[in-house]
Short mmCIF file of C-alpha atoms in Angstrom, two decimals:
data_model
loop_
_atom_site.label_atom_id
_atom_site.label_comp_id
_atom_site.label_asym_id
_atom_site.label_seq_id
_atom_site.Cartn_x
_atom_site.Cartn_y
_atom_site.Cartn_z
CA MET L 1 -13.74 -22.49 8.06
CA VAL L 2 -11.30 -23.43 10.83
CA GLU L 3 -12.49 -25.05 14.02
CA CYS L 4 -10.92 -26.06 17.36
CA ASN L 5 -12.62 -28.78 19.38
CA ASP L 6 -11.55 -29.05 23.04
CA VAL L 7 -7.88 -28.42 22.16
CA SER L 8 -5.19 -28.51 24.83
CA PHE L 9 -1.50 -28.13 24.09
CA SER L 10 1.67 -27.70 26.15
CA TYR L 11 5.29 -27.50 25.04
CA PRO L 12 7.82 -30.13 26.16
CA ALA L 13 9.32 -29.71 29.64
CA ASP L 14 12.82 -28.97 28.36
CA SER L 15 14.87 -26.58 30.50
CA SER L 16 16.99 -25.54 27.50
CA VAL L 17 13.93 -23.78 26.05
CA GLY L 18 12.54 -22.43 29.27
CA GLY L 19 10.68 -25.67 29.86
CA GLU L 20 11.06 -25.59 33.66
CA TYR L 21 9.02 -22.41 33.71
CA ASN L 22 6.59 -23.82 31.17
CA GLU L 23 6.03 -26.88 33.34
CA LYS L 24 5.27 -24.76 36.41
CA LYS L 25 3.32 -21.91 34.84
CA ARG L 26 2.14 -23.43 31.53
CA ASP L 27 3.48 -20.33 29.76
CA GLY L 28 2.15 -20.37 26.18
CA ALA L 29 0.10 -23.53 26.80
CA LEU L 30 -3.57 -23.87 25.85
CA ARG L 31 -6.38 -25.55 27.76
CA HIS L 32 -9.73 -26.74 26.40
CA ILE L 33 -9.93 -24.33 23.47
CA SER L 34 -13.12 -24.59 21.44
CA CYS L 35 -13.97 -22.03 18.76
CA ARG L 36 -15.12 -21.75 15.17
CA ILE L 37 -13.75 -19.13 12.78
CA GLU L 38 -16.26 -18.44 10.03
CA ASP L 39 -15.13 -17.83 6.45
CA GLY L 40 -14.54 -14.16 5.61
CA SER L 41 -14.29 -12.98 9.23
CA PHE L 42 -11.56 -10.78 10.70
CA VAL L 43 -10.64 -12.16 14.14
CA LEU L 44 -8.32 -10.54 16.68
CA LEU L 45 -6.51 -12.67 19.25
CA CYS L 46 -5.47 -10.58 22.25
CA GLY L 47 -4.26 -11.00 25.80
CA GLU L 48 -1.14 -10.66 27.93
CA SER L 49 2.19 -12.21 26.91
CA GLY L 50 2.27 -15.93 27.53
CA CYS L 51 -1.52 -16.30 27.35
CA GLY L 52 -1.28 -18.63 24.34
CA LYS L 53 -1.95 -16.30 21.36
CA THR L 54 1.08 -17.43 19.34
CA THR L 55 0.42 -21.06 20.22
CA LEU L 56 -3.13 -20.70 18.89
CA THR L 57 -1.84 -19.22 15.60
CA ARG L 58 0.48 -22.21 15.27
CA LEU L 59 -2.50 -24.51 15.60
CA PHE L 60 -4.35 -22.62 12.88
CA ASN L 61 -1.45 -22.73 10.38
CA GLY L 62 -0.41 -26.32 11.14
CA LEU L 63 2.98 -25.58 12.67
CA ILE L 64 1.50 -27.50 15.61
CA PRO L 65 1.85 -30.47 15.45
CA HIS L 66 3.89 -30.67 12.21
CA TYR L 67 6.78 -28.48 13.40
CA TYR L 68 6.38 -27.77 17.11
CA GLU L 69 6.06 -30.86 19.26
CA GLY L 70 4.24 -31.15 22.57
CA ASN L 71 1.28 -32.65 24.37
CA PHE L 72 -1.64 -32.15 21.99
CA THR L 73 -5.22 -33.29 22.60
CA GLY L 74 -8.45 -32.40 20.82
CA THR L 75 -8.75 -31.60 17.13
CA VAL L 76 -8.16 -28.64 14.83
CA CYS L 77 -10.10 -28.90 11.57
CA LEU L 78 -9.42 -26.91 8.41
CA GLU L 79 -12.36 -27.05 6.02
CA GLY L 80 -13.59 -30.10 7.92
CA LYS L 81 -10.28 -31.97 7.79
CA ASP L 82 -8.13 -32.75 10.84
CA THR L 83 -4.83 -30.86 10.48
CA ARG L 84 -3.02 -33.90 11.91
CA LYS L 85 -3.99 -35.78 8.77
CA LEU L 86 -2.96 -32.96 6.44
CA SER L 87 0.66 -32.29 5.49
CA LEU L 88 2.19 -28.83 5.91
CA TYR L 89 2.29 -28.68 2.12
CA ASP L 90 -1.48 -29.22 1.95
CA ILE L 91 -2.12 -26.70 4.73
CA SER L 92 0.11 -24.08 3.08
CA GLU L 93 -2.18 -24.07 0.03
CA LYS L 94 -5.04 -22.94 2.24
CA VAL L 95 -3.29 -20.86 4.94
CA GLY L 96 -0.86 -17.96 4.49
CA SER L 97 1.29 -17.07 7.50
CA VAL L 98 2.98 -13.79 8.40
CA PHE L 99 5.30 -13.88 11.39
CA GLN L 100 6.37 -11.16 13.84
CA ASN L 101 9.85 -11.09 12.27
CA PRO L 102 9.40 -11.31 8.47
CA ARG L 103 13.09 -12.16 7.99
CA SER L 104 12.43 -15.54 9.56
CA GLN L 105 10.23 -16.54 6.60
CA PHE L 106 12.26 -15.24 3.64
CA PHE L 107 13.91 -17.75 1.30
CA ASN L 108 15.35 -15.41 -1.35
CA VAL L 109 17.56 -12.34 -1.51
CA ASP L 110 15.35 -10.28 -3.83
CA THR L 111 11.72 -9.28 -3.51
CA THR L 112 10.39 -10.58 -6.83
CA SER L 113 11.81 -14.05 -6.24
CA GLU L 114 10.33 -14.02 -2.74
CA LEU L 115 6.85 -13.29 -4.09
CA ALA L 116 7.31 -16.07 -6.65
CA PHE L 117 8.62 -18.63 -4.17
CA GLY L 118 5.26 -19.93 -2.94
CA PRO L 119 3.66 -20.49 -6.37
CA GLU L 120 6.90 -22.05 -7.63
CA ASN L 121 7.05 -24.32 -4.60
CA HIS L 122 3.51 -25.50 -5.37
CA GLY L 123 4.48 -26.46 -8.90
CA LEU L 124 2.79 -23.72 -10.96
CA PRO L 125 4.16 -23.25 -14.48
CA GLU L 126 6.41 -20.25 -15.13
CA ASP L 127 3.75 -18.21 -16.95
CA ALA L 128 1.30 -18.74 -14.08
CA VAL L 129 3.94 -17.74 -11.52
CA ARG L 130 4.72 -14.52 -13.38
CA LYS L 131 1.01 -13.75 -13.65
CA ARG L 132 0.51 -14.45 -9.95
CA VAL L 133 3.39 -12.12 -8.93
CA LYS L 134 2.06 -9.37 -11.19
CA GLU L 135 -1.47 -9.74 -9.83
CA VAL L 136 -0.39 -9.76 -6.17
CA SER L 137 1.81 -6.71 -6.74
CA ARG L 138 -1.13 -4.87 -8.27
CA ARG L 139 -3.70 -5.87 -5.65
CA LEU L 140 -1.47 -5.14 -2.65
CA ARG L 141 0.30 -2.15 -4.24
CA LEU L 142 3.78 -3.69 -4.09
CA SER L 143 4.98 -2.76 -7.59
CA GLU L 144 7.50 -0.21 -6.34
CA LEU L 145 9.12 -2.91 -4.17
CA LEU L 146 9.75 -5.36 -7.03
CA ASP L 147 13.32 -6.25 -8.04
CA ARG L 148 14.74 -4.93 -4.77
CA SER L 149 17.22 -6.55 -2.42
CA ILE L 150 15.51 -7.96 0.66
CA PHE L 151 18.39 -6.56 2.73
CA SER L 152 17.77 -2.99 1.54
CA LEU L 153 14.15 -2.91 2.69
CA SER L 154 12.87 -1.14 5.77
CA GLY L 155 10.99 -3.10 8.44
CA GLY L 156 7.64 -2.02 7.02
CA GLU L 157 8.62 -2.94 3.48
CA LYS L 158 9.76 -6.39 4.62
CA GLN L 159 6.40 -6.91 6.29
CA LYS L 160 4.63 -5.93 3.07
CA ILE L 161 6.68 -8.45 1.09
CA ALA L 162 5.92 -11.13 3.70
CA CYS L 163 2.19 -10.42 3.27
CA GLY L 164 2.57 -10.44 -0.51
CA SER L 165 4.45 -13.73 -0.43
CA ALA L 166 1.68 -15.30 1.64
CA SER L 167 -0.97 -13.83 -0.66
CA ALA L 168 0.73 -15.12 -3.83
CA ILE L 169 -0.31 -18.65 -2.89
CA GLU L 170 -3.90 -17.34 -2.94
CA PRO L 171 -4.93 -18.87 0.39
CA ASP L 172 -8.38 -18.36 1.87
CA LEU L 173 -7.04 -17.91 5.41
CA PHE L 174 -4.31 -15.52 6.64
CA VAL L 175 -2.72 -15.97 10.06
CA LEU L 176 -0.59 -13.08 11.34
CA ASP L 177 1.41 -13.03 14.58
CA GLU L 178 2.07 -9.48 15.86
CA PRO L 179 2.90 -8.07 12.40
CA SER L 180 3.10 -4.44 13.62
CA SER L 181 5.58 -4.92 16.47
CA ASN L 182 8.58 -3.36 14.67
CA LEU L 183 6.77 -0.91 12.38
CA ASP L 184 6.56 2.87 12.51
CA ALA L 185 3.26 4.78 12.40
CA PHE L 186 3.30 5.12 8.62
CA ALA L 187 4.19 1.47 8.01
CA ILE L 188 1.40 0.47 10.41
CA GLU L 189 -1.04 2.51 8.34
CA ASP L 190 0.22 0.73 5.20
CA LEU L 191 -0.26 -2.61 6.96
CA ARG L 192 -3.78 -1.58 7.97
CA ASN L 193 -4.60 -0.69 4.36
CA LEU L 194 -3.18 -4.01 3.16
CA LEU L 195 -5.31 -5.92 5.67
CA ALA L 196 -8.34 -3.91 4.54
CA ILE L 197 -7.68 -5.00 0.95
CA LEU L 198 -7.48 -8.66 1.99
CA LYS L 199 -10.68 -8.31 4.01
CA ALA L 200 -12.45 -6.72 1.02
CA GLN L 201 -11.42 -9.75 -1.03
CA GLY L 202 -13.35 -11.95 1.40
CA LYS L 203 -10.29 -13.53 2.99
CA THR L 204 -10.46 -14.92 6.50
CA ILE L 205 -7.94 -13.12 8.73
CA ILE L 206 -6.74 -14.19 12.18
CA ILE L 207 -4.32 -11.75 13.78
CA SER L 208 -2.55 -11.89 17.15
CA GLU L 209 -1.70 -8.38 18.36
CA HIS L 210 -0.79 -6.20 21.33
CA ARG L 211 -1.27 -2.97 19.38
CA LEU L 212 -5.01 -2.64 18.90
CA TYR L 213 -5.71 0.90 17.72
CA TYR L 214 -4.95 0.32 14.03
CA LEU L 215 -7.36 -2.66 13.91
CA ARG L 216 -10.28 -0.82 15.49
CA GLU L 217 -12.34 -0.52 12.30
CA LEU L 218 -11.28 -3.85 10.75
CA ILE L 219 -12.14 -6.45 13.37
CA ASP L 220 -15.37 -8.44 13.30
CA ARG L 221 -14.66 -10.54 16.38
CA VAL L 222 -12.25 -10.61 19.32
CA LEU L 223 -11.03 -13.65 21.24
CA TYR L 224 -9.50 -12.66 24.59
CA LEU L 225 -7.10 -15.24 26.02
CA LYS L 226 -5.87 -15.51 29.59
CA GLY L 227 -3.95 -18.37 31.17
CA GLY L 228 -4.25 -20.48 28.03
CA GLU L 229 -8.06 -20.24 27.92
CA ILE L 230 -10.53 -18.18 25.93
CA GLN L 231 -12.07 -15.95 28.59
CA GLY L 232 -13.84 -13.56 26.28
CA ASP L 233 -15.49 -13.88 22.87
CA TYR L 234 -16.76 -10.50 21.67
CA THR L 235 -18.24 -8.96 18.57
CA ALA L 236 -16.42 -5.82 17.41
CA GLU L 237 -19.17 -3.61 18.83
CA GLU L 238 -19.10 -5.38 22.20
CA PHE L 239 -15.31 -5.07 22.39
CA ARG L 240 -15.30 -1.36 21.51
CA SER L 241 -17.92 -0.71 24.18
CA ILE L 242 -15.66 -2.07 26.96
CA PRO L 243 -14.44 0.92 29.05
CA GLU L 244 -10.76 1.78 28.57
CA GLU L 245 -10.09 1.18 32.27
CA GLU L 246 -11.54 -2.32 32.02
CA ARG L 247 -9.45 -3.14 28.95
CA ALA L 248 -6.37 -1.97 30.87
CA ARG L 249 -7.26 -4.34 33.72
CA MET L 250 -7.46 -7.08 31.09
CA GLY L 251 -3.85 -6.24 30.15
CA LEU L 252 -4.78 -4.76 26.76
CA ARG L 253 -3.37 -1.74 24.97
CA PRO L 254 -5.66 1.21 24.03
CA LEU L 255 -8.11 1.11 21.14
CA ASP L 256 -7.88 4.91 20.87
CA LEU L 257 -4.55 6.77 20.95
CA ASN L 258 -6.32 9.94 22.09
CA SER L 259 -6.86 8.29 25.47
CA LEU L 260 -3.10 8.55 26.04
CA MET L 261 -3.11 12.29 26.68
CA ALA L 262 -3.54 11.78 30.43
CA ALA L 263 -0.57 9.37 30.53
CA GLY L 264 1.81 12.30 30.14
CA ASP L 265 0.50 14.21 33.17
CA ARG L 266 3.59 13.63 35.31
CA GLN L 267 6.68 15.47 36.50
CA ILE L 268 9.09 15.97 33.61
CA ARG L 269 12.76 15.60 34.51
CA THR L 270 15.02 18.46 33.43
CA GLY L 271 18.75 17.78 33.38
CA GLU L 272 21.21 20.32 34.73
CA SER L 273 23.67 19.46 31.96
CA VAL L 274 23.46 18.01 28.48
CA TRP L 275 25.24 15.45 26.34
CA GLN L 276 26.24 17.32 23.18
CA LEU L 277 26.64 15.53 19.84
CA LYS L 278 28.86 17.24 17.30
CA ASN L 279 29.38 16.45 13.60
CA PHE L 280 27.67 13.08 13.54
CA THR L 281 27.81 11.96 9.90
CA PHE L 282 27.78 8.44 8.58
CA ALA L 283 27.69 6.58 5.28
CA TYR L 284 28.26 2.94 4.46
CA LYS L 285 31.16 2.24 2.12
CA HIS L 286 30.48 3.50 -1.42
CA GLN L 287 27.01 4.66 -0.32
CA PRO L 288 25.53 8.17 0.13
CA VAL L 289 25.42 9.85 3.53
CA ILE L 290 22.53 8.52 5.64
CA LEU L 291 23.23 10.46 8.85
CA ASN L 292 24.07 14.16 8.95
CA ILE L 293 23.70 15.82 12.34
CA GLU L 294 25.85 18.91 12.90
CA ARG L 295 24.74 19.33 16.50
CA ALA L 296 22.18 17.80 18.86
CA SER L 297 21.81 17.38 22.60
CA PHE L 298 20.28 15.09 25.19
CA PRO L 299 19.59 16.45 28.70
CA SER L 300 21.41 14.33 31.28
CA GLY L 301 19.45 12.44 33.90
CA SER L 302 16.43 12.39 31.57
CA ALA L 303 14.90 10.13 28.95
CA THR L 304 14.68 11.25 25.32
CA ALA L 305 12.56 9.50 22.72
CA VAL L 306 13.97 9.42 19.19
CA ILE L 307 11.09 9.16 16.72
CA GLY L 308 10.75 9.08 12.95
CA GLN L 309 9.81 6.82 10.10
CA ASN L 310 11.62 3.54 9.42
CA GLY L 311 14.83 4.49 7.62
CA ALA L 312 15.04 7.99 9.14
CA GLY L 313 18.43 7.20 10.72
CA LYS L 314 17.34 6.56 14.31
CA SER L 315 19.12 3.23 14.79
CA THR L 316 22.16 4.51 12.90
CA LEU L 317 22.35 7.46 15.29
CA SER L 318 22.22 5.05 18.24
CA ARG L 319 25.00 2.88 16.83
CA CYS L 320 27.19 5.91 16.13
CA LEU L 321 26.55 7.33 19.59
CA CYS L 322 27.61 4.03 21.18
CA GLY L 323 30.81 3.94 19.13
CA LEU L 324 29.77 0.86 17.17
CA GLU L 325 30.34 2.56 13.80
CA ARG L 326 33.95 3.48 13.13
CA ARG L 327 33.11 5.59 10.09
CA CYS L 328 31.27 8.14 12.22
CA PRO L 329 33.73 10.94 13.11
CA GLY L 330 31.47 12.65 15.63
CA ILE L 331 32.36 13.72 19.15
CA VAL L 332 30.23 13.52 22.30
CA ASP L 333 30.78 16.30 24.83
CA HIS L 334 29.59 16.25 28.46
CA GLU L 335 30.50 18.96 30.94
CA GLY L 336 33.58 19.91 28.92
CA LYS L 337 34.91 16.38 28.44
CA GLU L 338 34.95 14.97 24.93
CA TYR L 339 34.44 11.28 24.18
CA SER L 340 35.76 9.78 20.95
CA GLN L 341 34.28 6.78 19.15
CA ARG L 342 36.52 4.33 21.01
CA MET L 343 35.85 5.92 24.41
CA ARG L 344 32.09 5.71 23.85
CA LEU L 345 32.28 1.91 23.66
CA LYS L 346 32.74 1.91 27.45
CA LEU L 347 30.54 4.95 28.07
CA CYS L 348 27.29 3.59 26.57
CA TYR L 349 25.23 0.43 26.75
CA MET L 350 22.85 -0.33 23.91
CA VAL L 351 19.90 -2.72 23.91
CA MET L 352 19.51 -3.67 20.25
CA GLN L 353 16.24 -4.18 18.41
CA ASP L 354 17.27 -7.77 17.63
CA VAL L 355 18.52 -8.83 21.06
CA ASN L 356 19.59 -12.24 19.77
CA HIS L 357 22.85 -10.52 18.79
CA GLN L 358 23.74 -9.67 22.39
CA LEU L 359 22.83 -12.75 24.41
CA PHE L 360 25.90 -14.87 25.05
CA THR L 361 25.65 -17.05 28.15
CA GLU L 362 23.96 -20.29 29.15
CA SER L 363 21.52 -18.79 31.68
CA VAL L 364 19.63 -15.58 32.28
CA LEU L 365 21.42 -15.01 35.60
CA ASP L 366 24.84 -15.40 33.96
CA GLU L 367 23.79 -12.87 31.32
CA ILE L 368 23.19 -10.26 34.03
CA LEU L 369 26.40 -11.08 35.89
CA LEU L 370 28.36 -10.74 32.65
CA SER L 371 27.30 -7.08 32.33
CA MET L 372 28.52 -6.14 35.82
CA GLU L 373 31.96 -4.69 36.40
CA LYS L 374 32.03 -6.68 39.63
CA GLU L 375 29.72 -9.67 40.01
CA ASP L 376 27.04 -9.23 42.68
CA MET L 377 24.63 -12.16 42.89
CA GLY L 378 22.18 -10.39 45.20
CA LYS L 379 21.98 -7.30 43.03
CA ALA L 380 21.62 -9.40 39.88
CA GLU L 381 18.64 -11.26 41.33
CA GLU L 382 17.11 -7.97 42.46
CA ILE L 383 17.34 -6.64 38.89
CA LEU L 384 15.76 -9.85 37.57
CA LYS L 385 12.91 -9.44 40.04
CA GLU L 386 12.34 -5.84 38.91
CA THR L 387 12.09 -6.95 35.29
CA ASP L 388 9.86 -9.96 36.05
CA LEU L 389 12.60 -12.44 35.10
CA LEU L 390 13.54 -14.08 38.39
CA SER L 391 11.58 -17.24 37.51
CA PHE L 392 13.71 -17.56 34.36
CA LYS L 393 17.13 -17.13 35.98
CA ASP L 394 18.29 -20.69 35.20
CA CYS L 395 16.80 -20.80 31.68
CA HIS L 396 18.83 -20.39 28.49
CA PRO L 397 18.25 -16.83 27.18
CA LEU L 398 17.81 -17.95 23.56
CA GLY L 399 15.02 -20.31 24.59
CA LEU L 400 12.80 -17.49 25.86
CA SER L 401 10.08 -15.65 23.99
CA GLY L 402 10.86 -12.44 22.11
CA GLY L 403 9.51 -10.18 24.88
CA GLN L 404 11.37 -12.15 27.56
CA LYS L 405 14.65 -11.89 25.63
CA GLN L 406 14.06 -8.15 25.34
CA ARG L 407 13.73 -7.86 29.11
CA VAL L 408 16.93 -9.89 29.64
CA ALA L 409 18.86 -7.39 27.50
CA VAL L 410 17.28 -4.48 29.40
CA ALA L 411 18.21 -6.07 32.73
CA SER L 412 21.80 -6.41 31.46
CA ALA L 413 21.83 -2.71 30.59
CA ILE L 414 20.68 -1.82 34.11
CA ALA L 415 23.36 -4.04 35.60
CA SER L 416 26.08 -2.34 33.55
CA GLU L 417 25.52 1.02 35.35
CA ARG L 418 26.78 2.92 32.29
CA PRO L 419 25.95 6.68 32.29
CA LEU L 420 24.35 6.54 28.81
CA ILE L 421 21.88 3.73 28.11
CA LEU L 422 20.24 3.39 24.71
CA PHE L 423 17.21 1.28 23.81
CA ASP L 424 16.27 0.43 20.23
CA GLU L 425 12.56 -0.49 20.17
CA PRO L 426 12.45 -1.85 23.76
CA THR L 427 8.68 -2.48 23.74
CA SER L 428 8.35 -4.44 20.49
CA GLY L 429 6.27 -7.50 21.25
CA LEU L 430 5.42 -6.42 24.82
CA ASP L 431 1.93 -6.47 26.27
CA LEU L 432 0.45 -3.63 28.34
CA PHE L 433 1.79 -4.94 31.66
CA HIS L 434 5.37 -5.44 30.47
CA MET L 435 5.34 -2.19 28.47
CA ARG L 436 4.40 -0.29 31.63
CA GLN L 437 6.97 -2.29 33.58
CA MET L 438 9.61 -1.28 31.02
CA ALA L 439 8.55 2.36 31.41
CA ASP L 440 8.98 2.02 35.19
CA VAL L 441 12.47 0.62 34.60
CA VAL L 442 13.39 3.65 32.46
CA ASN L 443 12.02 5.96 35.14
CA ARG L 444 14.15 4.24 37.80
CA ILE L 445 17.26 4.49 35.61
CA THR L 446 16.84 8.25 35.12
CA GLU L 447 15.97 8.77 38.79
CA ASN L 448 19.40 7.32 39.53
CA GLY L 449 21.03 10.01 37.38
CA LYS L 450 21.57 7.99 34.22
CA THR L 451 20.65 9.33 30.78
CA VAL L 452 18.37 7.24 28.59
CA ILE L 453 17.85 7.50 24.84
CA VAL L 454 14.99 5.46 23.39
CA VAL L 455 14.37 4.76 19.72
CA THR L 456 10.70 3.85 19.64
CA HIS L 457 7.42 3.84 17.70
CA ASP L 458 5.36 3.43 20.86
CA PRO L 459 3.54 6.67 21.89
CA GLU L 460 2.12 5.16 25.08
CA PHE L 461 5.58 4.17 26.23
CA ILE L 462 6.97 7.62 25.40
CA LEU L 463 4.32 9.40 27.44
CA ARG L 464 4.91 7.14 30.44
CA CYS L 465 8.66 7.63 30.79
CA CYS L 466 10.23 10.07 28.32
CA ASP L 467 10.86 13.74 29.02
CA TYR L 468 12.01 14.94 25.58
CA VAL L 469 11.53 14.08 21.92
CA LEU L 470 14.01 14.18 19.05
CA HIS L 471 12.24 13.84 15.70
CA MET L 472 14.41 12.64 12.79
CA GLU L 473 13.81 12.66 9.06
CA ASN L 474 16.20 11.61 6.29
CA GLY L 475 19.17 11.34 8.64
CA GLU L 476 18.70 14.82 10.09
CA VAL L 477 17.04 16.32 13.15
CA LYS L 478 13.72 17.79 12.07
CA GLU L 479 12.64 19.13 15.46
CA SER L 480 13.10 18.61 19.19
CA TYR L 481 10.98 19.53 22.18
CA SER L 482 10.14 18.66 25.77
CA LEU L 483 6.91 16.97 26.86
CA LYS L 484 6.06 19.41 29.64
CA SER L 485 2.78 20.73 28.27
CA ARG L 486 -0.35 19.07 26.91
CA GLU L 487 0.21 20.93 23.66
CA GLU L 488 3.61 19.28 23.26
CA ARG L 489 2.10 15.89 24.03
CA ARG L 490 -0.60 16.60 21.46
CA ARG L 491 2.22 17.41 19.07
CA LEU L 492 3.82 14.03 19.76
CA LEU L 493 0.57 12.17 19.09
CA GLY L 494 0.19 14.27 15.96
CA PHE L 495 3.22 12.46 14.57
CA PHE L 496 1.23 9.24 14.79
CA ARG L 497 -1.68 10.85 12.91
CA GLU L 498 -1.48 8.31 10.09
CA CYS L 499 -3.26 5.86 12.40
CA THR L 500 -7.02 5.92 11.91
CA ASP L 501 -7.92 7.20 15.38
CA CYS L 502 -5.34 9.98 15.17
CA ARG L 503 -6.67 11.22 11.84
CA GLU L 504 -10.04 11.78 13.46
CA PHE L 505 -8.49 13.84 16.24
CA PHE L 506 -5.66 15.50 14.35
CA PRO L 507 -6.51 16.98 10.94
CA ARG L 508 -3.90 16.31 8.27
CA ARG L 509 -1.67 19.29 8.79
CA SER L 510 2.06 19.61 9.06
CA VAL L 511 3.61 19.49 12.49
CA GLN L 512 6.26 21.85 11.16
CA SER L 513 4.04 24.76 12.14
CA HIS L 514 4.88 23.91 15.74
CA ALA L 515 8.58 23.81 15.03
CA ALA L 516 9.07 27.36 13.84
CA SER L 517 10.34 28.59 17.20
CA THR L 518 12.38 25.47 17.95
CA GLU L 519 16.12 25.21 17.40
CA PRO L 520 16.21 22.21 14.99
CA ALA L 521 19.03 20.44 16.74
CA GLN L 522 18.69 21.61 20.30
CA ILE L 523 16.17 20.25 22.78
CA ARG L 524 14.52 22.94 24.83
CA GLY L 525 14.43 22.04 28.52
#
């Protein structure tokens, strides 16, 4: 059992980590938290970004106060013992943690060693470690991932290994912080199954999430946080009975993907011209071809969602389109003008999935100014206001939360005014409010005549701002279609059928039956 007794916590007021904003708004801080998590329960922590979900998980797994410093009052007890008086080593025997980005918790370069790391670190003999790895691989169905390079894994496979590594210590409590944020629909279903296995074993599970639909049948209890306080404590039945409109007002994502059908009832933009891709092939050195697109097109002045499983080639296509991969010989044609790989470097702006790679300056405002051809302070601040970042303008970009960093990179893309803007998973880690705000940003970009291409696993986001879909499999275009009709939107949600709610609405049938009349590499306007 884990228990919080009148816990308050706030991070240090340090401007280099966004502390000025934290001091004013208490972003991520907690106030007078009291709750008891019973053994064997499955508890969901939900609420808008900055409400304190991640901070609460850090209290449960001991990272506060043993790693993150701040003003901490009250007590957190693990099996009746104050976590202040326990070492992180002691806590790690009882609590397994899975972070939003699994790469941040890996210590080895191969999967088997990663699974063995925890038991080895706790001093188990070699035979016991081998037995533990074998048992965890069997229970969590990880055998096919053994003896693999960590770097060769997809996002979903990395998350599975992270869960397996935590499970190998055989803790009684699992704490997960937004584990689905970078996963595709199929990897999310695998994660759901893995969590179901842990629940069946009687483990206590605490999970912080924005995506709720895949947890619908797993949760026993929901803690709703707002402004650093627990403002709702629901049983699963009570939470499911809350009307969808009320949950939206609470800033929560849908529990049922079928409720998204109405989100697509809007005017679809149809471009008068198209950006044509020709002969886009790519392979890493001494590796087989992973991208093979003879021809594809993106209507100009519109937004196209690129969907597919992890590893389908979506991000590779984006990098090749932007000219970031020299080994891609493809040509982009627009209104008779051809753009080579080098020319596309100035034609496109890409917001990467890991935005830490593209933040360079000492302040958020400077980051926006850097993207402009000609600095315009007024326009930069206007863009920051549109993306809900004006309060952060003097903060260091790398000191912000993941969702805030994402919005800084998006704001930079807007400021660049490039004709082709690409987003790779722009809503990972975003709550309902900021996801909808991001959709509004995409709508404004296309209304200004720019063309947007979005690699995403977020159906709600797609239906709010995208006009077309390009579905990729194994490095090729499987199908492409517009989102004009309800049938086409149903077709889109059918791709996410592996989620529990979708299986109930969409029988397991191939979506290829819809694609028979569709040119495989040409989007129909």
